[in-house]
Amino acid sequence: MQKLQTQDPDIYNLIQKEVARQSQGLEMIPSENHTSQAVLDALGSRLTDKYSEGYPGMRYYGGCEHADAVENLARDRAKELFGCSFANVQPHSGCPANIAVYVALLKPGDTLMGLKLFHGGHMTHGLKVNFSGVFFNSVQYGCNEEGFIDLDEMRRLAHEHKPKLIVTGGSAYARTYEWAKYKEIADEVGAFLLADMSHVAGLVAGGVHPSPIGIADVVTTTTHKTLRGPRGAMILANGNPSTPLQSVEHTKENIPTLIDRAIIPGIQGGPHNHQTAAIAVALKEAMQPEFKIYARQIVTNAKILADELMSRGYNLVTGGTETHLMLINLGNKDITGKQAESALGKAGITVNKNTVPHDPRKPFDPSGIRLGTPALTTRGMKEDEMKRIAGFIDRALGNIDNEDELTKIHIEVTEMCESFPLPN
Ligand SMILES: Cc1ncc(COP(=O)(O)O)c(C=O)c1O
């Protein structure tokens, strides 16, 4: 970073401040993580200079031989890691990956069905103000009173509305996704099934969450959450894309071809080769035996943290967690999600306010907070630290208006963090 420091100290200093913020505090937003230095090295490489619209061996630009090799490596590693025969590693991020699937499989106005954002889904799963709810007829299923995905409602709505695509997965669901049950419902109504495993991809890779591969017709995932890669995404399926000029029907057999065409020329231009390289690096890391240990520890840490918080009277949606995240309904504590996010932030604990299923409050000041353990686990924190962190959280939430106490907690958090540096 020497060049940056001398040439543009403004940006350099801001980056240093962000590094300090991350290393001196606890990143508990469950969609965040800390990548390795190797991933950062690939991201900061000359590959960013190169245009390579198209796919390996079929580019619209010259000089793509190394970009081809990088993309082939990323695709091969994705296929090997997740056990599938097709991977598109070009989506610039999770939202474009989902857009590409809709462009591939649906026509404007077709019906898609996804989990409500305010029950733990993602906005690209059919929120009315998102493209997925604007350009398609969106039907939304939800969670039951306990906070579990309501399969009866999913089935009833599927039979009533006959969606062409059912979207599963989500952003704030603490329980195991039951891919096979969702597939049963999709099959009953002849719908395609999309599993958006963005949140749990690292857990799937590490063998601690069931894989949707071989069940769902198509799988999307971001690469920067539990998978611990750079910001980016992938689309996975089974089958092989056909030759470029052949026209294809919207059938399950043609999904790989439809996906490749949806990415380019459908919605994107040049792939981000530096990002593809960094994804390849992260995928190699995820194939190592240590990654399985890491994935298991994420879930163990989440469970310990959840148990500790529940023993202090916190009300967890669904009564616990089986994944990397938990959703706390603060209604019984007389605190709002916004107040909690702010107080915890002052204590050096970064979380996000979140609606809980059937939330009586509004999304900008909801009843809950969402927190998770992937980034803490990457730093090497284990059961003992989770118990301490539960104590910090409880103290901070008991002192939301006590600035001195929140500052004291931040100092203790920073002291603890010194033993757990960011990866280098
Ligand atoms: C389930 C799910 N899908 C898609 C996305 C979108 O990813 P991105 O923010 O990279 O566009 C997210 C991000 O939070 C997500 O949680």
Coordinates of C-alpha atoms and ligand atoms in Angstrom, one line a residue:
M1 CA 0.0 0.0 0.0
Q2 CA 3.1 2.3 -0.1
K3 CA 2.1 3.8 -3.5
L4 CA -1.4 4.6 -2.3
Q5 CA -0.1 6.2 0.9
T6 CA 2.0 8.7 -1.0
Q7 CA -0.2 9.2 -4.0
D8 CA -3.6 9.4 -2.3
P9 CA -3.3 9.8 1.4
D10 CA -7.0 10.6 1.8
I11 CA -8.1 7.2 0.6
Y12 CA -5.2 5.5 2.2
N13 CA -6.1 7.0 5.6
L14 CA -9.7 6.0 5.2
I15 CA -8.7 2.4 4.4
Q16 CA -6.5 2.4 7.5
K17 CA -9.4 3.7 9.6
E18 CA -11.6 0.9 8.3
V19 CA -9.0 -1.7 9.1
A20 CA -8.7 -0.3 12.6
R21 CA -12.5 -0.4 13.0
Q22 CA -12.7 -4.0 11.9
S23 CA -9.7 -5.2 14.0
Q24 CA -10.6 -3.3 17.2
G25 CA -14.3 -4.4 17.1
L26 CA -16.5 -7.4 16.6
E27 CA -18.0 -7.8 13.1
M28 CA -21.2 -9.6 13.8
I29 CA -23.2 -8.9 10.7
P30 CA -23.8 -12.4 9.5
S31 CA -23.3 -11.6 5.8
E32 CA -19.8 -10.3 6.5
N33 CA -16.5 -12.0 6.9
H34 CA -12.7 -11.3 6.7
T35 CA -11.0 -12.6 3.6
S36 CA -7.4 -13.9 3.5
Q37 CA -4.5 -11.8 2.3
A38 CA -4.2 -14.2 -0.7
V39 CA -7.8 -13.2 -1.7
L40 CA -7.0 -9.5 -1.3
D41 CA -3.8 -9.9 -3.4
A42 CA -5.8 -11.4 -6.3
L43 CA -8.4 -8.6 -6.0
G44 CA -5.7 -6.0 -6.2
S45 CA -4.0 -7.4 -9.3
R46 CA -3.6 -6.3 -12.9
L47 CA -6.4 -8.6 -13.9
T48 CA -8.7 -5.7 -13.2
D49 CA -7.3 -4.0 -16.4
K50 CA -8.6 -6.7 -18.8
Y51 CA -11.8 -6.8 -20.8
S52 CA -12.9 -10.3 -21.6
E53 CA -16.6 -10.2 -22.5
G54 CA -17.8 -13.7 -23.3
Y55 CA -16.7 -17.0 -21.9
P56 CA -13.3 -18.9 -22.0
G57 CA -12.5 -19.8 -25.6
M58 CA -15.4 -17.5 -26.8
R59 CA -14.4 -13.9 -26.1
Y60 CA -15.1 -10.7 -27.9
Y61 CA -11.6 -9.4 -27.2
G62 CA -8.0 -10.5 -27.9
G63 CA -5.4 -11.2 -25.2
C64 CA -7.7 -13.2 -23.1
E65 CA -5.6 -16.4 -22.7
H66 CA -4.8 -15.7 -19.0
A67 CA -8.3 -14.5 -18.2
D68 CA -9.6 -17.7 -19.8
A69 CA -7.3 -19.8 -17.6
V70 CA -8.4 -17.9 -14.5
E71 CA -12.1 -18.3 -15.2
N72 CA -11.7 -22.0 -16.1
L73 CA -9.9 -22.6 -12.8
A74 CA -12.6 -20.8 -10.9
R75 CA -15.4 -22.7 -12.7
D76 CA -13.6 -26.1 -12.1
R77 CA -13.0 -25.4 -8.4
A78 CA -16.7 -24.3 -7.9
K79 CA -17.9 -27.5 -9.6
E80 CA -15.5 -29.7 -7.6
L81 CA -16.3 -28.0 -4.3
F82 CA -20.1 -28.1 -4.7
G83 CA -20.3 -31.3 -6.7
C84 CA -22.1 -30.0 -9.8
S85 CA -21.3 -30.0 -13.5
F86 CA -22.0 -26.3 -14.4
A87 CA -20.8 -23.1 -12.8
N88 CA -21.0 -19.5 -14.0
V89 CA -18.6 -17.4 -11.9
Q90 CA -19.2 -14.0 -13.7
P91 CA -22.2 -12.5 -11.7
H92 CA -20.8 -9.2 -10.3
S93 CA -22.7 -9.9 -7.0
G94 CA -25.6 -11.7 -5.5
C95 CA -28.4 -9.4 -6.9
P96 CA -27.2 -9.7 -10.5
A97 CA -26.9 -13.5 -10.0
N98 CA -30.6 -13.6 -9.1
I99 CA -31.5 -11.2 -11.9
A100 CA -29.7 -13.5 -14.3
V101 CA -31.7 -16.5 -13.2
Y102 CA -35.0 -14.6 -13.7
V103 CA -33.9 -13.4 -17.1
A104 CA -32.9 -17.0 -18.0
L105 CA -36.1 -18.7 -16.9
L106 CA -38.9 -16.2 -16.9
K107 CA -40.6 -13.8 -19.2
P108 CA -41.7 -10.4 -17.9
G109 CA -45.0 -10.8 -16.0
D110 CA -44.4 -14.4 -15.1
T111 CA -45.2 -15.4 -11.6
L112 CA -42.3 -16.0 -9.1
M113 CA -42.7 -16.9 -5.4
G114 CA -40.2 -16.1 -2.7
L115 CA -39.9 -15.6 1.1
K116 CA -41.0 -12.2 2.3
L117 CA -38.1 -9.8 3.0
F118 CA -39.6 -9.0 6.4
H119 CA -39.7 -12.7 7.3
G120 CA -36.1 -13.2 6.4
G121 CA -36.1 -13.4 2.6
H122 CA -34.0 -11.1 0.3
M123 CA -35.4 -8.2 -1.6
T124 CA -34.5 -9.9 -4.9
H125 CA -36.9 -12.7 -4.0
G126 CA -39.9 -10.7 -5.0
L127 CA -40.1 -7.5 -2.9
K128 CA -42.6 -5.3 -4.7
V129 CA -40.2 -2.3 -5.0
N130 CA -37.4 -4.5 -6.3
F131 CA -37.0 -5.4 -10.0
S132 CA -38.1 -8.9 -9.0
G133 CA -41.5 -7.6 -7.8
V134 CA -41.7 -4.9 -10.5
F135 CA -41.1 -7.0 -13.7
F136 CA -42.6 -10.2 -12.4
N137 CA -45.8 -11.1 -10.7
S138 CA -44.5 -11.7 -7.2
V139 CA -46.2 -13.9 -4.6
Q140 CA -44.7 -14.1 -1.2
Y141 CA -44.7 -16.8 1.4
G142 CA -43.8 -16.2 5.1
C143 CA -42.8 -17.8 8.4
N144 CA -45.2 -19.2 11.0
E145 CA -45.7 -17.7 14.5
E146 CA -42.5 -19.4 15.8
G147 CA -40.5 -18.0 12.9
F148 CA -40.1 -21.2 10.9
I149 CA -40.7 -21.1 7.1
D150 CA -44.4 -22.0 6.7
L151 CA -44.4 -24.9 4.3
D152 CA -48.2 -25.2 4.4
E153 CA -48.5 -21.6 3.3
M154 CA -45.8 -22.2 0.6
R155 CA -47.7 -25.2 -0.7
R156 CA -51.1 -23.4 -0.6
L157 CA -49.8 -20.3 -2.4
A158 CA -47.9 -22.5 -5.0
H159 CA -51.1 -24.4 -5.9
E160 CA -53.2 -21.2 -5.9
H161 CA -50.8 -19.1 -8.1
K162 CA -48.9 -21.7 -10.1
P163 CA -45.5 -19.8 -10.1
K164 CA -43.1 -20.6 -12.8
L165 CA -40.2 -20.2 -10.3
I166 CA -40.0 -20.8 -6.5
V167 CA -37.2 -18.9 -4.9
T168 CA -35.8 -20.3 -1.6
G169 CA -33.1 -19.4 0.8
G170 CA -32.9 -16.1 2.6
S171 CA -30.9 -13.5 4.5
A172 CA -32.2 -13.7 8.1
Y173 CA -33.3 -17.3 8.6
A174 CA -31.5 -19.1 11.5
R175 CA -32.7 -22.6 10.7
T176 CA -31.7 -25.3 8.2
Y177 CA -33.1 -24.7 4.7
E178 CA -35.2 -27.8 3.8
W179 CA -34.3 -27.9 0.1
A180 CA -36.0 -31.4 -0.5
K181 CA -39.3 -30.2 0.9
Y182 CA -39.2 -27.0 -1.2
K183 CA -38.5 -29.2 -4.3
E184 CA -41.5 -31.4 -3.5
I185 CA -43.7 -28.3 -3.6
A186 CA -42.1 -27.0 -6.8
D187 CA -42.6 -30.3 -8.5
E188 CA -46.3 -30.5 -7.5
V189 CA -46.9 -27.3 -9.5
G190 CA -44.3 -27.8 -12.2
A191 CA -42.2 -24.8 -11.1
F192 CA -38.4 -24.3 -11.4
L193 CA -36.8 -24.3 -7.9
L194 CA -34.0 -21.7 -7.2
A195 CA -32.0 -22.2 -4.1
D196 CA -30.3 -18.9 -3.1
M197 CA -27.7 -20.3 -0.7
S198 CA -25.8 -17.1 -0.4
H199 CA -25.8 -17.1 3.4
V200 CA -25.0 -20.7 4.0
A201 CA -22.6 -21.5 1.1
G202 CA -19.6 -21.8 3.4
L203 CA -21.6 -24.1 5.7
V204 CA -22.6 -26.2 2.7
A205 CA -19.0 -26.3 1.5
G206 CA -17.9 -27.3 5.0
G207 CA -20.5 -30.0 5.2
V208 CA -22.5 -28.6 8.1
H209 CA -25.6 -27.6 6.1
P210 CA -27.4 -29.7 3.5
S211 CA -26.5 -28.9 -0.1
P212 CA -29.2 -27.8 -2.5
I213 CA -27.1 -29.1 -5.4
G214 CA -28.9 -32.0 -7.1
I215 CA -32.2 -30.9 -5.6
A216 CA -32.8 -27.4 -6.8
D217 CA -32.8 -26.7 -10.6
V218 CA -30.5 -23.8 -10.1
V219 CA -28.4 -22.5 -7.2
T220 CA -27.1 -19.0 -6.7
T221 CA -24.7 -17.9 -4.1
T222 CA -22.7 -14.8 -3.1
T223 CA -19.0 -15.6 -2.5
H224 CA -18.4 -13.1 0.3
K225 CA -20.4 -14.4 3.2
T226 CA -19.7 -17.7 5.0
L227 CA -17.8 -18.8 1.9
R228 CA -15.2 -16.1 2.8
G229 CA -14.3 -15.0 -0.6
P230 CA -14.3 -11.6 -2.3
R231 CA -17.6 -9.7 -3.1
G232 CA -19.0 -11.7 -6.0
A233 CA -21.4 -14.5 -6.9
M234 CA -21.8 -17.7 -8.8
I235 CA -24.7 -19.6 -10.4
L236 CA -24.5 -23.4 -10.2
A237 CA -26.5 -26.2 -11.9
N238 CA -26.1 -29.5 -13.6
G239 CA -25.8 -30.0 -17.3
N240 CA -23.7 -28.4 -20.0
P241 CA -24.2 -25.2 -22.0
S242 CA -24.8 -25.7 -25.7
T243 CA -23.0 -24.0 -28.6
P244 CA -23.5 -20.2 -28.7
L245 CA -25.8 -19.8 -31.7
Q246 CA -28.2 -22.6 -31.1
S247 CA -31.6 -21.3 -29.9
V248 CA -33.0 -23.0 -26.8
E249 CA -36.3 -23.6 -25.1
H250 CA -37.0 -22.7 -21.4
T251 CA -36.5 -26.2 -20.2
K252 CA -34.6 -27.7 -17.3
E253 CA -32.1 -29.4 -19.6
N254 CA -31.2 -26.0 -21.1
I255 CA -30.6 -24.2 -17.8
P256 CA -26.8 -23.9 -18.2
T257 CA -27.2 -22.4 -21.7
L258 CA -30.0 -20.0 -20.5
I259 CA -27.9 -18.9 -17.5
D260 CA -24.8 -18.2 -19.6
R261 CA -26.8 -16.1 -22.0
A262 CA -28.6 -14.3 -19.3
I263 CA -25.3 -13.1 -17.8
I264 CA -24.0 -12.0 -21.2
P265 CA -25.5 -10.6 -23.4
G266 CA -28.5 -10.6 -21.0
I267 CA -27.5 -8.3 -18.1
Q268 CA -23.7 -7.9 -17.8
G269 CA -20.7 -6.8 -19.9
G270 CA -17.2 -7.7 -19.1
P271 CA -16.5 -10.1 -16.2
H272 CA -14.4 -8.7 -13.3
N273 CA -11.3 -10.9 -13.8
H274 CA -9.6 -9.8 -10.6
Q275 CA -12.7 -10.8 -8.7
T276 CA -12.9 -14.1 -10.6
A277 CA -9.3 -14.8 -9.6
A278 CA -10.1 -14.0 -6.0
I279 CA -13.1 -16.3 -6.1
A280 CA -10.8 -19.0 -7.4
V281 CA -8.4 -18.4 -4.5
A282 CA -11.3 -18.5 -1.9
L283 CA -12.6 -21.8 -3.5
K284 CA -9.2 -23.4 -3.1
E285 CA -9.2 -22.3 0.5
A286 CA -12.6 -23.8 1.0
M287 CA -11.4 -27.2 -0.3
Q288 CA -8.8 -27.5 2.4
P289 CA -9.5 -29.6 5.5
E290 CA -9.2 -26.6 7.8
F291 CA -12.3 -25.1 6.1
K292 CA -14.5 -27.9 7.4
I293 CA -13.2 -27.2 10.9
Y294 CA -13.9 -23.5 10.4
A295 CA -17.5 -24.2 9.1
R296 CA -18.2 -26.4 12.1
Q297 CA -16.9 -23.8 14.5
I298 CA -19.1 -21.1 13.0
V299 CA -22.2 -23.2 13.9
T300 CA -20.9 -24.2 17.3
N301 CA -20.1 -20.6 18.1
A302 CA -23.5 -19.5 17.0
K303 CA -25.2 -22.1 19.1
I304 CA -23.2 -21.2 22.2
L305 CA -23.9 -17.5 21.7
A306 CA -27.6 -18.2 21.2
D307 CA -27.8 -20.3 24.3
E308 CA -25.9 -17.7 26.4
L309 CA -28.2 -15.0 25.2
M310 CA -31.4 -17.0 25.8
S311 CA -30.2 -17.8 29.3
R312 CA -30.1 -14.0 29.8
G313 CA -33.7 -13.7 28.8
Y314 CA -33.3 -12.8 25.1
N315 CA -36.0 -14.1 22.9
L316 CA -34.6 -15.7 19.8
V317 CA -36.8 -16.2 16.7
T318 CA -37.4 -20.0 16.3
G319 CA -35.9 -20.4 19.8
G320 CA -32.3 -20.8 18.6
T321 CA -30.1 -21.4 15.6
E322 CA -28.8 -24.2 13.4
T323 CA -26.7 -22.0 11.2
H324 CA -24.3 -19.0 11.5
L325 CA -26.9 -16.4 12.4
M326 CA -29.6 -15.6 14.9
L327 CA -32.4 -13.1 15.0
I328 CA -33.2 -11.6 18.4
N329 CA -36.7 -10.2 19.0
L330 CA -36.1 -7.4 21.5
G331 CA -39.8 -6.7 22.1
N332 CA -39.6 -8.2 25.7
K333 CA -36.6 -6.0 26.5
D334 CA -38.4 -2.8 25.6
I335 CA -35.6 -1.8 23.2
T336 CA -36.0 -1.3 19.5
G337 CA -33.6 -2.8 16.9
K338 CA -32.4 0.7 16.0
Q339 CA -31.5 1.5 19.6
A340 CA -29.8 -1.9 20.0
E341 CA -27.7 -1.4 16.8
S342 CA -26.6 2.0 17.9
A343 CA -25.7 1.0 21.5
L344 CA -23.8 -2.1 20.3
G345 CA -22.0 0.0 17.7
K346 CA -20.8 2.3 20.5
A347 CA -19.6 -0.8 22.4
G348 CA -17.6 -1.9 19.3
I349 CA -20.0 -4.7 18.3
T350 CA -21.4 -4.3 14.8
V351 CA -24.8 -5.8 14.2
N352 CA -27.8 -4.8 12.1
K353 CA -31.3 -4.0 13.0
N354 CA -33.8 -6.4 11.4
T355 CA -37.5 -7.1 11.2
V356 CA -38.7 -10.2 12.9
P357 CA -41.5 -12.3 11.3
H358 CA -44.9 -10.6 12.0
D359 CA -43.1 -7.6 13.3
P360 CA -45.5 -4.9 14.6
R361 CA -42.8 -2.3 14.0
K362 CA -41.6 -0.7 10.8
P363 CA -38.4 -1.8 8.9
F364 CA -36.5 1.4 9.6
D365 CA -37.0 0.8 13.3
P366 CA -37.9 -2.8 13.7
S367 CA -38.1 -5.1 16.8
G368 CA -35.0 -7.1 16.2
I369 CA -31.3 -7.4 15.5
R370 CA -29.6 -10.0 13.4
L371 CA -26.2 -11.2 14.3
G372 CA -23.8 -14.0 13.4
T373 CA -20.5 -15.7 13.9
P374 CA -18.6 -16.1 10.6
A375 CA -16.2 -13.2 10.9
L376 CA -15.5 -13.9 14.6
T377 CA -14.8 -17.5 13.8
T378 CA -12.4 -16.5 11.0
R379 CA -10.4 -14.6 13.7
G380 CA -10.1 -17.8 15.8
M381 CA -12.7 -17.0 18.4
K382 CA -14.3 -20.0 20.1
E383 CA -16.7 -21.0 22.8
D384 CA -15.0 -18.9 25.6
E385 CA -15.1 -15.8 23.5
M386 CA -18.8 -16.4 22.6
K387 CA -19.6 -16.5 26.3
R388 CA -17.8 -13.2 26.9
I389 CA -19.4 -11.6 23.9
A390 CA -22.9 -12.6 25.1
G391 CA -21.9 -10.8 28.3
F392 CA -20.8 -7.7 26.4
I393 CA -24.0 -7.7 24.4
D394 CA -26.2 -8.0 27.5
R395 CA -24.3 -5.2 29.3
A396 CA -24.5 -2.9 26.3
L397 CA -28.2 -3.5 25.8
G398 CA -28.8 -2.9 29.5
N399 CA -27.0 0.4 29.2
I400 CA -28.2 1.9 25.9
D401 CA -28.2 5.4 27.3
N402 CA -25.1 5.1 29.4
E403 CA -22.3 6.4 27.1
D404 CA -19.6 5.8 29.8
E405 CA -20.5 2.2 30.2
L406 CA -20.7 1.6 26.4
T407 CA -17.2 3.2 26.0
K408 CA -15.9 0.9 28.8
I409 CA -17.3 -2.1 27.0
H410 CA -15.7 -1.0 23.7
I411 CA -12.3 -0.8 25.5
E412 CA -12.8 -4.4 26.8
V413 CA -13.9 -5.6 23.4
T414 CA -10.8 -4.0 21.8
E415 CA -8.6 -5.7 24.4
M416 CA -10.1 -9.1 23.6
C417 CA -9.7 -8.4 19.9
E418 CA -6.0 -7.9 20.2
S419 CA -5.5 -11.7 20.7
F420 CA -7.5 -12.4 17.5
P421 CA -6.0 -10.4 14.6
L422 CA -7.5 -10.2 11.2
P423 CA -6.1 -12.7 8.7
N424 CA -2.8 -11.7 7.1
Ligands
LIG1 C1 -29.9 -14.4 0.2 C2 -29.2 -13.3 -0.5 N1 -29.2 -13.2 -1.8 C3 -28.7 -12.2 -2.5 C4 -28.0 -11.2 -1.9 C5 -27.5 -10.0 -2.7 O1 -26.1 -10.0 -2.7 P1 -25.3 -8.7 -3.1 O2 -25.5 -7.7 -1.9 O3 -23.9 -9.2 -3.3 O4 -25.9 -8.1 -4.4 C6 -27.9 -11.2 -0.5 C7 -27.2 -10.2 0.2 O5 -27.3 -9.8 1.3 C8 -28.5 -12.3 0.2 O6 -28.5 -12.3 1.6

